[in-house]
mmCIF file of C-alpha atoms and ligand atoms in Angstrom:
data_model
loop_
_atom_site.group_PDB
_atom_site.id
_atom_site.type_symbol
_atom_site.label_atom_id
_atom_site.label_comp_id
_atom_site.label_asym_id
_atom_site.label_seq_id
_atom_site.Cartn_x
_atom_site.Cartn_y
_atom_site.Cartn_z
ATOM 1 C CA MET A 1 -7.704 -6.116 27.288
ATOM 2 C CA THR A 2 -10.977 -4.079 25.363
ATOM 3 C CA PHE A 3 -11.015 -3.302 21.518
ATOM 4 C CA ILE A 4 -13.923 -2.874 19.062
ATOM 5 C CA TYR A 5 -12.935 -5.046 15.684
ATOM 6 C CA GLU A 6 -15.560 -4.608 12.492
ATOM 7 C CA ALA A 7 -14.016 -7.355 9.969
ATOM 8 C CA LEU A 8 -13.963 -5.794 6.820
ATOM 9 C CA PRO A 9 -17.110 -7.640 3.448
ATOM 10 C CA MET A 10 -13.781 -8.480 1.236
ATOM 11 C CA ARG A 11 -13.821 -11.239 -0.732
ATOM 12 C CA VAL A 12 -10.318 -12.739 -1.658
ATOM 13 C CA LEU A 13 -9.497 -15.085 -4.473
ATOM 14 C CA PHE A 14 -6.385 -16.265 -3.586
ATOM 15 C CA GLY A 15 -3.458 -18.985 -5.799
ATOM 16 C CA ALA A 16 -1.374 -19.427 -9.110
ATOM 17 C CA GLY A 17 -3.992 -18.670 -12.067
ATOM 18 C CA SER A 18 -6.743 -17.672 -9.992
ATOM 19 C CA LEU A 19 -7.367 -14.484 -13.005
ATOM 20 C CA ARG A 20 -8.720 -17.684 -15.080
ATOM 21 C CA ARG A 21 -11.981 -16.726 -12.680
ATOM 22 C CA LEU A 22 -12.559 -12.677 -14.023
ATOM 23 C CA PRO A 23 -15.448 -14.419 -16.270
ATOM 24 C CA GLN A 24 -16.669 -15.763 -12.948
ATOM 25 C CA GLU A 25 -16.236 -13.208 -10.521
ATOM 26 C CA SER A 26 -17.995 -10.262 -12.830
ATOM 27 C CA GLU A 27 -20.525 -12.667 -13.317
ATOM 28 C CA ARG A 28 -20.942 -13.300 -10.094
ATOM 29 C CA LEU A 29 -21.831 -9.657 -9.031
ATOM 30 C CA GLY A 30 -23.735 -9.419 -12.695
ATOM 31 C CA LEU A 31 -21.721 -6.774 -13.657
ATOM 32 C CA ARG A 32 -21.933 -7.172 -17.718
ATOM 33 C CA ARG A 33 -19.649 -4.011 -18.216
ATOM 34 C CA LEU A 34 -16.119 -3.577 -17.160
ATOM 35 C CA LEU A 35 -13.831 -0.463 -17.742
ATOM 36 C CA VAL A 36 -11.012 -2.650 -17.269
ATOM 37 C CA LEU A 37 -7.363 0.428 -15.549
ATOM 38 C CA SER A 38 -4.193 0.582 -15.207
ATOM 39 C CA THR A 39 -0.934 2.604 -15.461
ATOM 40 C CA PRO A 40 0.454 2.286 -19.123
ATOM 41 C CA GLY A 41 2.711 -0.306 -18.188
ATOM 42 C CA GLN A 42 1.112 -2.418 -17.157
ATOM 43 C CA ARG A 43 -1.634 -2.427 -20.518
ATOM 44 C CA ALA A 44 -0.567 -5.985 -22.124
ATOM 45 C CA LEU A 45 -1.814 -7.336 -18.356
ATOM 46 C CA ALA A 46 -5.147 -5.128 -18.806
ATOM 47 C CA GLU A 47 -5.964 -6.491 -22.337
ATOM 48 C CA HIS A 48 -5.353 -9.613 -21.614
ATOM 49 C CA ALA A 49 -7.795 -9.479 -18.788
ATOM 50 C CA ALA A 50 -10.374 -7.833 -21.257
ATOM 51 C CA GLY A 51 -10.159 -10.618 -22.809
ATOM 52 C CA LEU A 52 -11.009 -12.611 -20.536
ATOM 53 C CA LEU A 53 -13.722 -11.009 -19.943
ATOM 54 C CA GLY A 54 -15.225 -10.589 -23.684
ATOM 55 C CA ASP A 55 -18.237 -8.605 -24.157
ATOM 56 C CA ALA A 56 -17.868 -8.035 -20.057
ATOM 57 C CA CYS A 57 -15.187 -5.669 -20.909
ATOM 58 C CA ALA A 58 -16.805 -1.592 -21.611
ATOM 59 C CA GLY A 59 -13.642 -0.645 -22.174
ATOM 60 C CA LEU A 60 -9.808 0.022 -21.490
ATOM 61 C CA PHE A 61 -8.439 3.329 -18.843
ATOM 62 C CA THR A 62 -4.738 2.615 -18.660
ATOM 63 C CA GLU A 63 -3.760 5.757 -18.054
ATOM 64 C CA ALA A 64 -3.622 5.406 -14.200
ATOM 65 C CA ARG A 65 -0.789 7.972 -12.409
ATOM 66 C CA THR A 66 0.505 7.376 -8.675
ATOM 67 C CA HIS A 67 -1.357 9.152 -6.436
ATOM 68 C CA VAL A 68 -4.656 9.805 -8.195
ATOM 69 C CA PRO A 69 -4.098 12.988 -10.153
ATOM 70 C CA VAL A 70 -7.559 14.828 -9.883
ATOM 71 C CA GLU A 71 -7.567 15.063 -13.412
ATOM 72 C CA VAL A 72 -6.940 11.867 -14.263
ATOM 73 C CA ALA A 73 -9.132 10.569 -11.800
ATOM 74 C CA GLU A 74 -11.418 13.003 -14.180
ATOM 75 C CA ALA A 75 -10.591 11.668 -17.697
ATOM 76 C CA ALA A 76 -11.185 8.164 -16.156
ATOM 77 C CA ARG A 77 -14.691 8.295 -14.686
ATOM 78 C CA ALA A 78 -15.547 10.590 -18.619
ATOM 79 C CA ALA A 79 -14.116 7.141 -20.172
ATOM 80 C CA ALA A 80 -16.917 4.917 -17.598
ATOM 81 C CA ARG A 81 -19.684 7.079 -18.124
ATOM 82 C CA ASP A 82 -19.019 7.043 -22.222
ATOM 83 C CA ALA A 83 -18.448 3.180 -21.617
ATOM 84 C CA GLY A 84 -22.142 3.051 -19.817
ATOM 85 C CA ALA A 85 -19.706 0.727 -17.430
ATOM 86 C CA ASP A 86 -21.505 -1.063 -14.625
ATOM 87 C CA GLY A 87 -18.299 -1.586 -12.954
ATOM 88 C CA CYS A 88 -14.281 -1.380 -12.719
ATOM 89 C CA LEU A 89 -11.782 -4.024 -12.975
ATOM 90 C CA ALA A 90 -8.092 -2.114 -11.258
ATOM 91 C CA VAL A 91 -5.905 -4.567 -12.711
ATOM 92 C CA GLY A 92 -2.198 -2.986 -11.597
ATOM 93 C CA GLY A 93 -0.511 -1.265 -8.138
ATOM 94 C CA GLY A 94 -2.063 0.731 -5.783
ATOM 95 C CA SER A 95 -2.314 3.579 -8.954
ATOM 96 C CA ALA A 96 -4.450 1.770 -11.092
ATOM 97 C CA ILE A 97 -6.564 0.810 -7.819
ATOM 98 C CA GLY A 98 -6.147 4.052 -6.541
ATOM 99 C CA LEU A 99 -8.213 4.764 -9.940
ATOM 100 C CA GLY A 100 -10.937 2.550 -9.214
ATOM 101 C CA LYS A 101 -11.274 4.245 -5.584
ATOM 102 C CA ALA A 102 -11.391 7.996 -7.345
ATOM 103 C CA ILE A 103 -14.204 6.466 -10.196
ATOM 104 C CA ALA A 104 -15.565 4.965 -7.384
ATOM 105 C CA LEU A 105 -16.326 7.868 -4.569
ATOM 106 C CA GLU A 106 -18.004 9.587 -7.112
ATOM 107 C CA SER A 107 -20.208 7.045 -8.829
ATOM 108 C CA GLY A 108 -21.163 4.058 -6.477
ATOM 109 C CA LEU A 109 -19.418 1.702 -9.249
ATOM 110 C CA PRO A 110 -18.791 -1.379 -7.981
ATOM 111 C CA VAL A 111 -14.049 -2.973 -8.566
ATOM 112 C CA ILE A 112 -12.721 -5.708 -8.310
ATOM 113 C CA SER A 113 -9.287 -5.606 -8.523
ATOM 114 C CA VAL A 114 -6.029 -7.512 -9.536
ATOM 115 C CA PRO A 115 -3.065 -6.229 -7.112
ATOM 116 C CA THR A 116 0.006 -7.244 -9.037
ATOM 117 C CA THR A 117 2.145 -4.669 -6.707
ATOM 118 C CA TYR A 118 2.466 -5.570 -2.292
ATOM 119 C CA ALA A 119 0.764 -1.915 -1.832
ATOM 120 C CA GLY A 120 -2.176 -3.247 -0.238
ATOM 121 C CA SER A 121 -4.197 -0.630 -1.551
ATOM 122 C CA GLU A 122 -7.677 -3.385 -2.582
ATOM 123 C CA MET A 123 -8.186 -4.482 1.635
ATOM 124 C CA THR A 124 -9.069 -0.279 2.583
ATOM 125 C CA THR A 125 -12.114 1.740 2.637
ATOM 126 C CA VAL A 126 -9.235 4.292 1.731
ATOM 127 C CA TRP A 127 -9.196 7.190 -1.471
ATOM 128 C CA GLY A 128 -6.641 9.435 -2.151
ATOM 129 C CA LEU A 129 -6.551 12.810 -5.151
ATOM 130 C CA THR A 130 -4.072 15.084 -5.798
ATOM 131 C CA GLU A 131 -4.252 18.293 -6.711
ATOM 132 C CA ASN A 132 -2.112 21.346 -6.733
ATOM 133 C CA GLY A 133 0.706 18.605 -4.357
ATOM 134 C CA ARG A 134 -1.678 17.635 -1.461
ATOM 135 C CA LYS A 135 -3.125 14.515 -1.695
ATOM 136 C CA ARG A 136 -6.470 14.242 0.101
ATOM 137 C CA THR A 137 -7.254 11.241 1.464
ATOM 138 C CA GLY A 138 -10.098 10.279 3.072
ATOM 139 C CA ARG A 139 -12.263 6.683 3.725
ATOM 140 C CA ASP A 140 -14.900 5.905 1.798
ATOM 141 C CA ARG A 141 -17.027 1.966 1.739
ATOM 142 C CA ALA A 142 -18.568 2.480 -0.964
ATOM 143 C CA VAL A 143 -14.236 2.352 -2.532
ATOM 144 C CA LEU A 144 -13.563 -0.850 -0.891
ATOM 145 C CA PRO A 145 -13.154 -3.890 -4.283
ATOM 146 C CA ARG A 146 -16.559 -6.118 -4.063
ATOM 147 C CA SER A 147 -13.753 -9.011 -4.907
ATOM 148 C CA VAL A 148 -10.304 -9.315 -4.709
ATOM 149 C CA VAL A 149 -7.738 -11.912 -7.127
ATOM 150 C CA TYR A 150 -4.455 -11.700 -6.358
ATOM 151 C CA ASP A 151 -2.560 -13.851 -8.723
ATOM 152 C CA PRO A 152 1.738 -15.234 -8.106
ATOM 153 C CA GLU A 153 1.645 -15.844 -11.733
ATOM 154 C CA LEU A 154 0.884 -12.317 -12.561
ATOM 155 C CA THR A 155 3.849 -11.068 -9.907
ATOM 156 C CA LEU A 156 6.472 -12.668 -11.173
ATOM 157 C CA GLY A 157 7.741 -10.187 -13.764
ATOM 158 C CA LEU A 158 7.518 -7.743 -10.886
ATOM 159 C CA PRO A 159 11.183 -6.506 -10.595
ATOM 160 C CA VAL A 160 12.672 -6.388 -8.197
ATOM 161 C CA ASP A 161 13.027 -3.299 -6.774
ATOM 162 C CA VAL A 162 9.817 -2.719 -6.732
ATOM 163 C CA SER A 163 8.866 -5.382 -5.714
ATOM 164 C CA VAL A 164 11.461 -5.028 -2.716
ATOM 165 C CA THR A 165 9.753 -1.510 -2.139
ATOM 166 C CA SER A 166 6.569 -2.309 -2.047
ATOM 167 C CA GLY A 167 6.657 -5.118 0.466
ATOM 168 C CA PHE A 168 8.536 -2.543 2.531
ATOM 169 C CA ASN A 169 5.223 -0.634 1.815
ATOM 170 C CA ALA A 170 2.806 -3.923 3.050
ATOM 171 C CA ILE A 171 6.028 -4.518 6.171
ATOM 172 C CA ALA A 172 5.286 -0.775 7.339
ATOM 173 C CA HIS A 173 1.266 -1.637 7.004
ATOM 174 C CA ALA A 174 1.516 -4.388 10.006
ATOM 175 C CA VAL A 175 4.403 -2.297 12.070
ATOM 176 C CA GLU A 176 1.376 0.474 12.149
ATOM 177 C CA ALA A 177 -1.539 -1.894 12.568
ATOM 178 C CA LEU A 178 0.870 -3.465 16.130
ATOM 179 C CA TYR A 179 0.607 -0.642 18.066
ATOM 180 C CA ALA A 180 -2.335 1.298 16.135
ATOM 181 C CA PRO A 181 -5.201 2.504 18.455
ATOM 182 C CA ASP A 182 -7.733 0.080 16.841
ATOM 183 C CA ALA A 183 -5.323 -2.538 17.565
ATOM 184 C CA SER A 184 -7.584 -5.768 17.958
ATOM 185 C CA PRO A 185 -5.712 -9.714 18.532
ATOM 186 C CA ILE A 186 -6.671 -10.759 15.065
ATOM 187 C CA VAL A 187 -5.085 -7.154 12.933
ATOM 188 C CA SER A 188 -2.190 -8.462 15.822
ATOM 189 C CA LEU A 189 -2.094 -12.283 14.229
ATOM 190 C CA MET A 190 -2.598 -11.093 10.799
ATOM 191 C CA ALA A 191 0.391 -8.653 10.785
ATOM 192 C CA GLU A 192 2.717 -10.315 12.405
ATOM 193 C CA GLU A 193 1.986 -13.172 10.472
ATOM 194 C CA GLY A 194 1.690 -11.033 7.215
ATOM 195 C CA VAL A 195 5.139 -9.677 8.122
ATOM 196 C CA ARG A 196 6.606 -12.952 8.329
ATOM 197 C CA SER A 197 5.502 -14.073 4.902
ATOM 198 C CA LEU A 198 7.165 -11.263 3.432
ATOM 199 C CA ALA A 199 9.875 -12.116 5.465
ATOM 200 C CA ALA A 200 10.883 -15.457 3.862
ATOM 201 C CA GLY A 201 8.968 -13.848 0.597
ATOM 202 C CA LEU A 202 10.864 -10.777 0.020
ATOM 203 C CA PRO A 203 14.814 -12.270 -0.040
ATOM 204 C CA ALA A 204 13.921 -15.797 -1.778
ATOM 205 C CA VAL A 205 12.474 -12.828 -5.083
ATOM 206 C CA ALA A 206 14.710 -10.930 -5.367
ATOM 207 C CA ALA A 207 16.937 -14.236 -5.768
ATOM 208 C CA ASP A 208 14.147 -15.369 -8.006
ATOM 209 C CA PRO A 209 12.090 -13.454 -9.185
ATOM 210 C CA GLY A 210 10.791 -15.953 -11.632
ATOM 211 C CA ASP A 211 10.355 -17.922 -8.317
ATOM 212 C CA LEU A 212 6.337 -19.096 -8.343
ATOM 213 C CA GLY A 213 6.961 -20.301 -4.487
ATOM 214 C CA ALA A 214 8.126 -17.079 -3.228
ATOM 215 C CA ARG A 215 5.847 -14.999 -5.249
ATOM 216 C CA THR A 216 3.083 -16.614 -2.952
ATOM 217 C CA ASP A 217 4.647 -15.957 0.126
ATOM 218 C CA ALA A 218 5.050 -12.143 -0.570
ATOM 219 C CA LEU A 219 1.568 -12.149 -1.994
ATOM 220 C CA ARG A 220 -0.076 -13.561 0.651
ATOM 221 C CA GLY A 221 2.576 -11.232 3.100
ATOM 222 C CA ALA A 222 0.828 -8.155 1.489
ATOM 223 C CA TRP A 223 -2.521 -9.268 0.953
ATOM 224 C CA LEU A 224 -2.728 -9.946 5.459
ATOM 225 C CA CYS A 225 -0.327 -6.729 5.165
ATOM 226 C CA GLY A 226 -3.125 -4.144 3.833
ATOM 227 C CA ALA A 227 -5.639 -6.769 5.519
ATOM 228 C CA CYS A 228 -4.049 -4.847 8.841
ATOM 229 C CA LEU A 229 -3.985 -1.087 6.705
ATOM 230 C CA GLY A 230 -7.733 -1.511 5.889
ATOM 231 C CA ALA A 231 -8.588 -2.539 9.728
ATOM 232 C CA THR A 232 -7.108 -0.061 11.945
ATOM 233 C CA THR A 233 -5.561 3.646 12.019
ATOM 234 C CA MET A 234 -2.292 4.262 10.817
ATOM 235 C CA SER A 235 0.080 6.508 13.358
ATOM 236 C CA LEU A 236 3.537 8.451 11.901
ATOM 237 C CA HIS A 237 5.664 6.911 9.790
ATOM 238 C CA HIS A 238 2.134 6.784 6.981
ATOM 239 C CA LYS A 239 1.361 10.397 8.270
ATOM 240 C CA LEU A 240 6.130 11.122 6.934
ATOM 241 C CA CYS A 241 5.139 9.154 3.537
ATOM 242 C CA HIS A 242 1.803 10.628 2.390
ATOM 243 C CA ILE A 243 3.564 13.950 3.520
ATOM 244 C CA LEU A 244 7.214 13.485 1.574
ATOM 245 C CA GLY A 245 4.847 11.415 -1.424
ATOM 246 C CA GLY A 246 2.204 13.865 -1.530
ATOM 247 C CA THR A 247 4.153 17.392 -1.813
ATOM 248 C CA PHE A 248 7.283 16.128 -3.135
ATOM 249 C CA ASP A 249 6.147 13.361 -5.305
ATOM 250 C CA LEU A 250 8.588 10.933 -4.162
ATOM 251 C CA PRO A 251 8.174 7.160 -5.178
ATOM 252 C CA HIS A 252 5.530 6.222 -2.393
ATOM 253 C CA ALA A 253 7.327 2.500 -1.766
ATOM 254 C CA ALA A 254 10.702 4.088 -1.976
ATOM 255 C CA VAL A 255 9.754 7.076 1.098
ATOM 256 C CA HIS A 256 7.663 3.642 2.537
ATOM 257 C CA THR A 257 10.769 1.797 2.788
ATOM 258 C CA VAL A 258 13.686 4.367 3.744
ATOM 259 C CA VAL A 259 11.082 6.143 7.078
ATOM 260 C CA LEU A 260 10.102 2.778 7.713
ATOM 261 C CA PRO A 261 13.337 1.853 10.541
ATOM 262 C CA TYR A 262 13.535 5.247 11.569
ATOM 263 C CA VAL A 263 9.771 4.898 13.020
ATOM 264 C CA ALA A 264 10.272 1.996 14.572
ATOM 265 C CA ALA A 265 12.808 3.362 16.527
ATOM 266 C CA LEU A 266 10.819 6.254 17.592
ATOM 267 C CA ASN A 267 7.810 3.703 18.492
ATOM 268 C CA LEU A 268 8.394 0.341 18.672
ATOM 269 C CA PRO A 269 9.791 1.480 22.430
ATOM 270 C CA ALA A 270 6.274 2.091 23.371
ATOM 271 C CA ALA A 271 5.454 0.148 21.705
ATOM 272 C CA PRO A 272 6.542 -3.947 23.781
ATOM 273 C CA ALA A 273 3.874 -6.244 22.317
ATOM 274 C CA ALA A 274 4.324 -4.975 19.131
ATOM 275 C CA GLU A 275 7.707 -5.206 19.286
ATOM 276 C CA GLN A 276 7.442 -8.638 19.846
ATOM 277 C CA ALA A 277 5.508 -9.353 17.238
ATOM 278 C CA LEU A 278 7.840 -8.341 15.369
ATOM 279 C CA ARG A 279 10.918 -9.076 16.418
ATOM 280 C CA ARG A 280 9.104 -12.802 16.571
ATOM 281 C CA ALA A 281 8.096 -12.022 12.787
ATOM 282 C CA LEU A 282 11.452 -11.068 11.223
ATOM 283 C CA ALA A 283 13.877 -13.102 14.046
ATOM 284 C CA THR A 284 15.639 -10.772 15.169
ATOM 285 C CA ASP A 285 16.630 -8.676 18.674
ATOM 286 C CA ASP A 286 16.693 -4.687 16.993
ATOM 287 C CA VAL A 287 13.884 -4.596 14.629
ATOM 288 C CA PRO A 288 14.686 -0.835 13.310
ATOM 289 C CA LYS A 289 17.880 -2.032 12.680
ATOM 290 C CA HIS A 290 17.003 -5.221 10.660
ATOM 291 C CA LEU A 291 14.561 -3.105 9.254
ATOM 292 C CA ALA A 292 17.207 -0.958 7.350
ATOM 293 C CA ARG A 293 20.342 -3.117 6.361
ATOM 294 C CA ALA A 294 16.972 -6.278 5.472
ATOM 295 C CA SER A 295 16.261 -3.244 3.161
ATOM 296 C CA ALA A 296 19.266 -2.253 2.028
ATOM 297 C CA GLU A 297 20.896 -5.789 1.603
ATOM 298 C CA LEU A 298 17.838 -6.500 -1.024
ATOM 299 C CA GLY A 299 19.361 -2.922 -3.420
ATOM 300 C CA ALA A 300 16.829 -0.226 -1.493
ATOM 301 C CA PRO A 301 17.408 2.794 -1.241
ATOM 302 C CA ARG A 302 19.098 4.398 2.278
ATOM 303 C CA SER A 303 18.221 7.077 2.893
ATOM 304 C CA LEU A 304 15.708 10.139 1.431
ATOM 305 C CA ALA A 305 18.835 12.068 -0.167
ATOM 306 C CA GLU A 306 18.503 9.889 -2.694
ATOM 307 C CA LEU A 307 15.375 9.788 -3.155
ATOM 308 C CA GLY A 308 15.816 13.392 -3.396
ATOM 309 C CA LEU A 309 15.138 15.025 -0.850
ATOM 310 C CA THR A 310 17.140 17.976 0.913
ATOM 311 C CA GLU A 311 17.553 18.723 4.033
ATOM 312 C CA ARG A 312 15.951 22.371 3.557
ATOM 313 C CA ASP A 313 12.630 21.033 2.962
ATOM 314 C CA LEU A 314 12.408 18.705 6.593
ATOM 315 C CA ASP A 315 10.829 22.357 7.142
ATOM 316 C CA ASP A 316 7.867 22.390 5.578
ATOM 317 C CA ILE A 317 7.483 18.576 6.211
ATOM 318 C CA THR A 318 7.657 18.701 10.311
ATOM 319 C CA THR A 319 4.933 21.708 9.541
ATOM 320 C CA GLN A 320 2.950 19.877 7.909
ATOM 321 C CA ALA A 321 3.327 17.202 9.864
ATOM 322 C CA GLN A 322 2.175 18.700 12.755
ATOM 323 C CA ALA A 323 -0.536 21.026 11.860
ATOM 324 C CA GLN A 324 -2.834 17.957 11.602
ATOM 325 C CA PRO A 325 -4.017 15.421 14.605
ATOM 326 C CA TYR A 326 -2.890 12.026 13.552
ATOM 327 C CA ALA A 327 -2.156 8.719 16.316
ATOM 328 C CA ASN A 328 0.715 7.870 17.699
ATOM 329 C CA PRO A 329 2.155 5.325 20.574
ATOM 330 C CA ARG A 330 4.458 8.094 21.942
ATOM 331 C CA PRO A 331 3.614 12.145 21.549
ATOM 332 C CA VAL A 332 6.475 14.037 18.805
ATOM 333 C CA THR A 333 7.053 17.123 19.598
ATOM 334 C CA GLU A 334 8.820 19.393 15.480
ATOM 335 C CA GLU A 335 12.689 18.576 17.373
ATOM 336 C CA VAL A 336 11.950 14.804 17.419
ATOM 337 C CA LEU A 337 9.929 14.796 13.756
ATOM 338 C CA HIS A 338 12.670 17.248 12.888
ATOM 339 C CA SER A 339 15.699 14.553 14.332
ATOM 340 C CA LEU A 340 14.099 11.752 13.150
ATOM 341 C CA LEU A 341 13.714 13.326 9.912
ATOM 342 C CA THR A 342 17.490 14.400 9.774
ATOM 343 C CA ASP A 343 18.620 10.755 10.122
ATOM 344 C CA ALA A 344 16.691 9.379 7.995
ATOM 345 C CA LEU A 345 17.447 12.370 4.558
ATOM 346 C CA LYS A 346 21.047 10.907 5.935
ATOM 347 C CA GLY A 347 19.917 6.958 6.270
ATOM 348 C CA THR A 348 21.951 6.702 9.565
ATOM 349 C CA LEU A 349 20.703 2.959 10.482
ATOM 350 C CA THR A 350 23.305 0.612 9.001
HETATM 351 P P1 NAD B 401 2.477 1.366 -8.884
HETATM 352 O O1 NAD B 401 0.628 0.832 -8.972
HETATM 353 O O2 NAD B 401 2.284 3.155 -9.082
HETATM 354 O O3 NAD B 401 3.283 0.705 -9.688
HETATM 355 C C1 NAD B 401 4.519 0.687 -9.834
HETATM 356 C C2 NAD B 401 5.195 0.669 -11.055
HETATM 357 O O4 NAD B 401 5.308 -1.318 -11.002
HETATM 358 C C3 NAD B 401 3.957 1.338 -12.267
HETATM 359 O O5 NAD B 401 5.131 2.012 -12.767
HETATM 360 C C4 NAD B 401 3.221 -0.606 -12.717
HETATM 361 O O6 NAD B 401 3.072 -0.102 -13.784
HETATM 362 C C5 NAD B 401 4.489 -1.284 -12.142
HETATM 363 N N1 NAD B 401 3.481 -2.470 -12.678
HETATM 364 C C6 NAD B 401 3.142 -2.605 -11.537
HETATM 365 N N2 NAD B 401 2.415 -4.021 -11.094
HETATM 366 C C7 NAD B 401 3.405 -4.814 -12.068
HETATM 367 C C8 NAD B 401 4.165 -6.144 -13.052
HETATM 368 N N3 NAD B 401 2.780 -6.860 -11.732
HETATM 369 N N4 NAD B 401 5.001 -6.509 -13.439
HETATM 370 C C9 NAD B 401 5.177 -5.525 -13.635
HETATM 371 N N5 NAD B 401 5.207 -3.817 -13.699
HETATM 372 C C10 NAD B 401 4.163 -3.416 -12.569
HETATM 373 O O7 NAD B 401 2.942 1.379 -7.460
HETATM 374 P P2 NAD B 401 2.212 1.155 -5.820
HETATM 375 O O8 NAD B 401 3.426 0.880 -4.269
HETATM 376 O O9 NAD B 401 1.878 -0.445 -6.048
HETATM 377 O O10 NAD B 401 1.060 2.156 -5.423
HETATM 378 C C11 NAD B 401 1.393 3.198 -5.119
HETATM 379 C C12 NAD B 401 0.267 4.007 -5.015
HETATM 380 O O11 NAD B 401 -1.116 3.442 -4.567
HETATM 381 C C13 NAD B 401 0.476 5.503 -4.684
HETATM 382 O O12 NAD B 401 -0.248 5.730 -4.833
HETATM 383 C C14 NAD B 401 -0.155 4.860 -2.745
HETATM 384 O O13 NAD B 401 -0.432 5.617 -2.440
HETATM 385 C C15 NAD B 401 -1.345 4.425 -2.818
HETATM 386 N N6 NAD B 401 -1.483 3.246 -2.522
HETATM 387 C C16 NAD B 401 -3.290 3.863 -1.401
HETATM 388 C C17 NAD B 401 -3.365 2.805 -0.199
HETATM 389 C C18 NAD B 401 -4.396 2.711 0.090
HETATM 390 O O14 NAD B 401 -5.556 1.992 1.038
HETATM 391 N N7 NAD B 401 -5.155 3.618 -0.905
HETATM 392 C C19 NAD B 401 -2.781 1.980 0.319
HETATM 393 C C20 NAD B 401 -1.372 1.146 -0.936
HETATM 394 C C21 NAD B 401 -0.708 2.531 -1.911
#
């Protein structure tokens, strides 16, 4: 066995009620003028966080949007400059956190993040910006949040459909971390346990969205899976979802949920250790089918067609995916990719 493992300097505060520790956390980091960021839908929570910060809040910017359009990033950067911000507090899902990263990328301003979905962006150095229908991504240490406050109470209102797809988005990070070219024993442990925690939490969340124990399991799983995303190089699955989200403006988490079983069916035969870990975590002998069935049983979309994709789009996706090299446990030809996408379009795994 050979591996390289480089731990990211992450500080995590986890637990119900941890949002109340925000003032001490900003003080610990020496931040006195934080710009609070959110999507429009999370404005009330952003205002609540701003209230907790008191004088350490320099203003609010609540126009975050998915995939960080460059215009929104520019407006937020201007708001940070105008407010004389010395840092940002990103409250919400990957959209709000992505905006914090866009500001940090340009200015180096530190980010505190309070994740309220299971997407995992808060654990990574990956930033993304979308311009003219193309999403660019990169890695930069400057965008990694200095502190991450996970408070399961804040996820009690996350709608069940978003919770489920966001949870499968997190599971996708773990799946690809398990067969990543830079996988390592510690990441594999986190991945297996992250999937186990989400597999326990998501059905319980769907049955009772207000169940704090279930929410805690799901958020704990999301943290572990996000940490796997931050520690490894993602493969075909993330590549495809990135294209589907950026070019066709399809909902990020739902795309991950639909595509994952098909990529798992392609890749797991070439990654036996990953398959074993997922079999243990999901308590199944057939990981791809289990992923497809479990998400559908919890109400998630089953096919890319349901999300608005058509057969005509498949050539474009295949061409884009093949245009840039990416890691994958199995070599992927255009024919293989086209056939995988056709299956995902129709939702053939049931
Ligand atoms: P999101 O942040 O857009 O949130 C989805 C919706 O849920 C939004 O309308 C939001 O207002 C709402 N919401 C969030 N938390 C809520 C709560 N607790 N209660 C009620 N409603 C709530 O979606 P997402 O899936 O979290 O993030 C997707 C974005 O993050 C994409 O742009 C994706 O590319 C990016 N992402 C980046 C990374 C990375 O490492 N850079 C990792 C994962 C995702």
